[in-house]
Amino acid sequence: MIKVDAVEKMNEEDRLRFMNLLLKGQVDSEKNELANLSNATAIIKACVEDLNWSGFYLMNRGELVLGPFQGLPACNRIQVGKGVCGTAVKEEKTQLVPDVDLFPGHIACDSASSSELVVPIVKEGKVYGVLDLDSPSKDRFGELHQKYFEKFVHILNEYIDWEKVTA
């Protein structure tokens, strides 16, 4: 169980480091992919401030389909190459977007989102989806967040059989 008051007293980097430790403990002790992805989103919510949405979009028949998440209802499907998530898949590269209004073709699943960080999930050369983080604040995410969320996805890749959760 996460003690929220302990997390609140940490600086940003310590929170992100703690988040990855929690994730490692979760996925190391549970073998069910859906349970792990669901708890991964809860861990993010508990450790990262100023988010309005965090979750996964998973590849299914050539497009991204909504997976486990924390936040308001979101877009069900996103085409590869469209929006921030689809661009992350197409380029196989993390997208750090300080102002979504300046991102050409941004898909506004939640009009409250102002900045976004999307990390593609790539394992053994195959793209399985993305981890998507949205904030109502502009410039919410920086290189520090990119570093720790890329590690977050790396930890998931060590334990998740993506073939079981994508088609």
Coordinates of C-alpha atoms in Angstrom, one line a residue:
M1 CA 0.0 0.0 0.0
I2 CA 1.3 3.4 -0.9
K3 CA 1.4 6.0 1.9
V4 CA 0.3 9.1 0.0
D5 CA 1.6 11.5 2.6
A6 CA 5.1 10.0 2.2
V7 CA 5.0 10.5 -1.5
E8 CA 3.8 14.1 -1.2
K9 CA 6.9 15.0 0.8
M10 CA 9.3 13.7 -2.0
N11 CA 10.8 15.9 -4.7
E12 CA 9.9 15.2 -8.3
E13 CA 12.9 13.0 -9.1
D14 CA 12.5 10.9 -5.9
R15 CA 8.8 10.4 -6.7
L16 CA 9.7 9.2 -10.2
R17 CA 12.4 6.9 -8.8
F18 CA 9.9 5.6 -6.2
M19 CA 7.3 5.1 -8.9
N20 CA 9.6 2.8 -10.9
L21 CA 10.5 0.8 -7.7
L22 CA 6.8 0.3 -7.0
L23 CA 6.2 -0.8 -10.6
K24 CA 9.1 -3.3 -10.4
G25 CA 7.7 -4.8 -7.2
Q26 CA 4.2 -5.0 -8.8
V27 CA 5.2 -6.7 -12.0
D28 CA 7.7 -9.0 -10.3
S29 CA 5.1 -10.5 -8.0
E30 CA 2.1 -10.7 -10.5
K31 CA 2.0 -12.6 -13.7
N32 CA -1.3 -11.3 -15.2
E33 CA -0.6 -8.7 -17.8
L34 CA -4.0 -6.9 -17.4
A35 CA -3.6 -6.7 -13.6
N36 CA -0.1 -5.3 -14.0
L37 CA -1.0 -2.7 -16.6
S38 CA -4.0 -1.6 -14.5
N39 CA -1.9 -1.2 -11.4
A40 CA 0.8 0.5 -13.4
T41 CA -1.7 3.3 -14.1
A42 CA -2.6 3.5 -10.5
I43 CA 1.0 3.7 -9.5
I44 CA 1.5 6.7 -11.9
K45 CA -1.6 8.4 -10.4
A46 CA -0.3 7.9 -6.8
C47 CA 3.2 9.2 -7.6
V48 CA 2.8 12.0 -10.2
E49 CA 1.1 15.3 -9.6
D50 CA -0.8 17.5 -12.0
L51 CA -2.0 14.8 -14.3
N52 CA -5.5 14.5 -15.7
W53 CA -5.0 11.3 -17.6
S54 CA -2.5 8.4 -17.7
G55 CA -2.8 5.1 -19.4
F56 CA -2.1 2.8 -22.3
Y57 CA -3.1 2.5 -25.9
L58 CA -2.4 -0.9 -27.3
M59 CA -1.9 -2.0 -30.9
N60 CA -4.9 -4.0 -32.2
R61 CA -5.2 -4.8 -35.9
G62 CA -3.0 -1.9 -37.0
E63 CA -4.4 0.9 -34.8
L64 CA -4.2 2.0 -31.1
V65 CA -7.0 0.9 -28.9
L66 CA -7.7 2.2 -25.4
G67 CA -6.2 0.1 -22.6
P68 CA -6.1 0.4 -18.8
F69 CA -6.0 4.1 -17.7
Q70 CA -6.7 6.6 -14.9
G71 CA -8.8 9.6 -15.8
L72 CA -11.9 10.6 -17.7
P73 CA -13.2 8.5 -20.6
A74 CA -10.9 8.8 -23.6
C75 CA -10.7 8.2 -27.3
N76 CA -11.3 4.5 -28.0
R77 CA -9.1 4.3 -31.1
I78 CA -6.3 6.3 -32.6
Q79 CA -4.8 5.7 -36.0
V80 CA -1.0 5.3 -36.4
G81 CA 0.5 8.6 -37.4
K82 CA -2.4 10.6 -36.0
G83 CA -2.1 12.8 -32.9
V84 CA 0.7 12.5 -30.4
C85 CA 0.1 8.8 -29.6
G86 CA -0.1 7.8 -33.3
T87 CA 3.0 9.9 -34.0
A88 CA 4.9 8.1 -31.2
V89 CA 4.0 4.8 -32.8
K90 CA 4.9 5.8 -36.3
E91 CA 8.2 7.3 -35.3
E92 CA 8.9 4.8 -32.6
K93 CA 10.1 7.8 -30.5
T94 CA 9.0 9.4 -27.3
Q95 CA 6.9 12.5 -27.9
L96 CA 7.4 15.3 -25.3
V97 CA 4.8 18.0 -26.1
P98 CA 4.9 21.1 -23.9
D99 CA 1.8 22.7 -25.5
V100 CA -0.6 20.4 -27.3
D101 CA -2.2 23.3 -29.1
L102 CA 1.0 23.7 -31.0
F103 CA 1.2 20.0 -32.0
P104 CA -0.1 19.6 -35.6
G105 CA -3.0 17.2 -35.7
H106 CA -3.3 16.9 -31.9
I107 CA -6.4 14.8 -30.9
A108 CA -8.2 16.4 -28.0
C109 CA -9.7 13.4 -26.2
D110 CA -9.9 15.7 -23.1
S111 CA -10.1 19.4 -23.8
A112 CA -8.4 20.1 -20.3
S113 CA -5.1 18.6 -21.5
S114 CA -2.4 21.2 -22.2
S115 CA 0.8 19.1 -22.3
E116 CA 1.5 15.5 -23.1
L117 CA 4.2 12.8 -22.8
V118 CA 3.9 9.7 -24.9
V119 CA 6.4 6.8 -24.7
P120 CA 6.1 4.1 -27.4
I121 CA 6.2 0.5 -26.2
V122 CA 8.7 -1.2 -28.4
K123 CA 10.0 -4.7 -27.6
E124 CA 12.3 -6.7 -29.9
G125 CA 11.7 -4.3 -32.8
K126 CA 7.9 -4.5 -32.6
V127 CA 5.6 -1.6 -31.4
Y128 CA 2.9 -2.8 -29.0
G129 CA 1.4 0.5 -28.0
V130 CA 2.1 3.6 -26.0
L131 CA 2.1 4.9 -22.5
D132 CA 0.3 8.3 -22.6
L133 CA 0.4 11.0 -19.9
D134 CA -1.7 14.2 -20.1
S135 CA -1.6 17.3 -17.9
P136 CA -3.8 20.3 -17.6
S137 CA -0.7 22.4 -17.3
K138 CA 1.5 23.6 -20.1
D139 CA 5.2 22.5 -19.9
R140 CA 4.4 19.9 -17.3
F141 CA 6.8 17.3 -18.6
G142 CA 10.5 17.6 -19.2
E143 CA 13.6 15.5 -19.9
L144 CA 13.5 14.1 -16.3
H145 CA 10.0 12.7 -16.9
Q146 CA 11.0 11.3 -20.2
K147 CA 13.9 9.5 -18.7
Y148 CA 11.9 7.9 -15.9
F149 CA 8.9 7.0 -18.0
E150 CA 11.1 5.4 -20.6
K151 CA 12.5 3.4 -17.7
F152 CA 8.9 2.6 -16.6
V153 CA 8.2 1.2 -20.1
H154 CA 11.5 -0.7 -20.0
I155 CA 10.5 -2.4 -16.7
L156 CA 7.1 -3.3 -18.2
N157 CA 8.9 -4.8 -21.2
E158 CA 10.9 -7.1 -18.9
Y159 CA 7.7 -8.6 -17.5
I160 CA 4.8 -8.1 -19.9
D161 CA 4.1 -10.6 -22.7
W162 CA 2.6 -7.9 -25.0
E163 CA 1.3 -10.6 -27.4
K164 CA -1.2 -11.6 -24.7
V165 CA -2.7 -8.0 -24.6
T166 CA -2.5 -7.0 -28.2
A167 CA -3.8 -8.7 -31.4

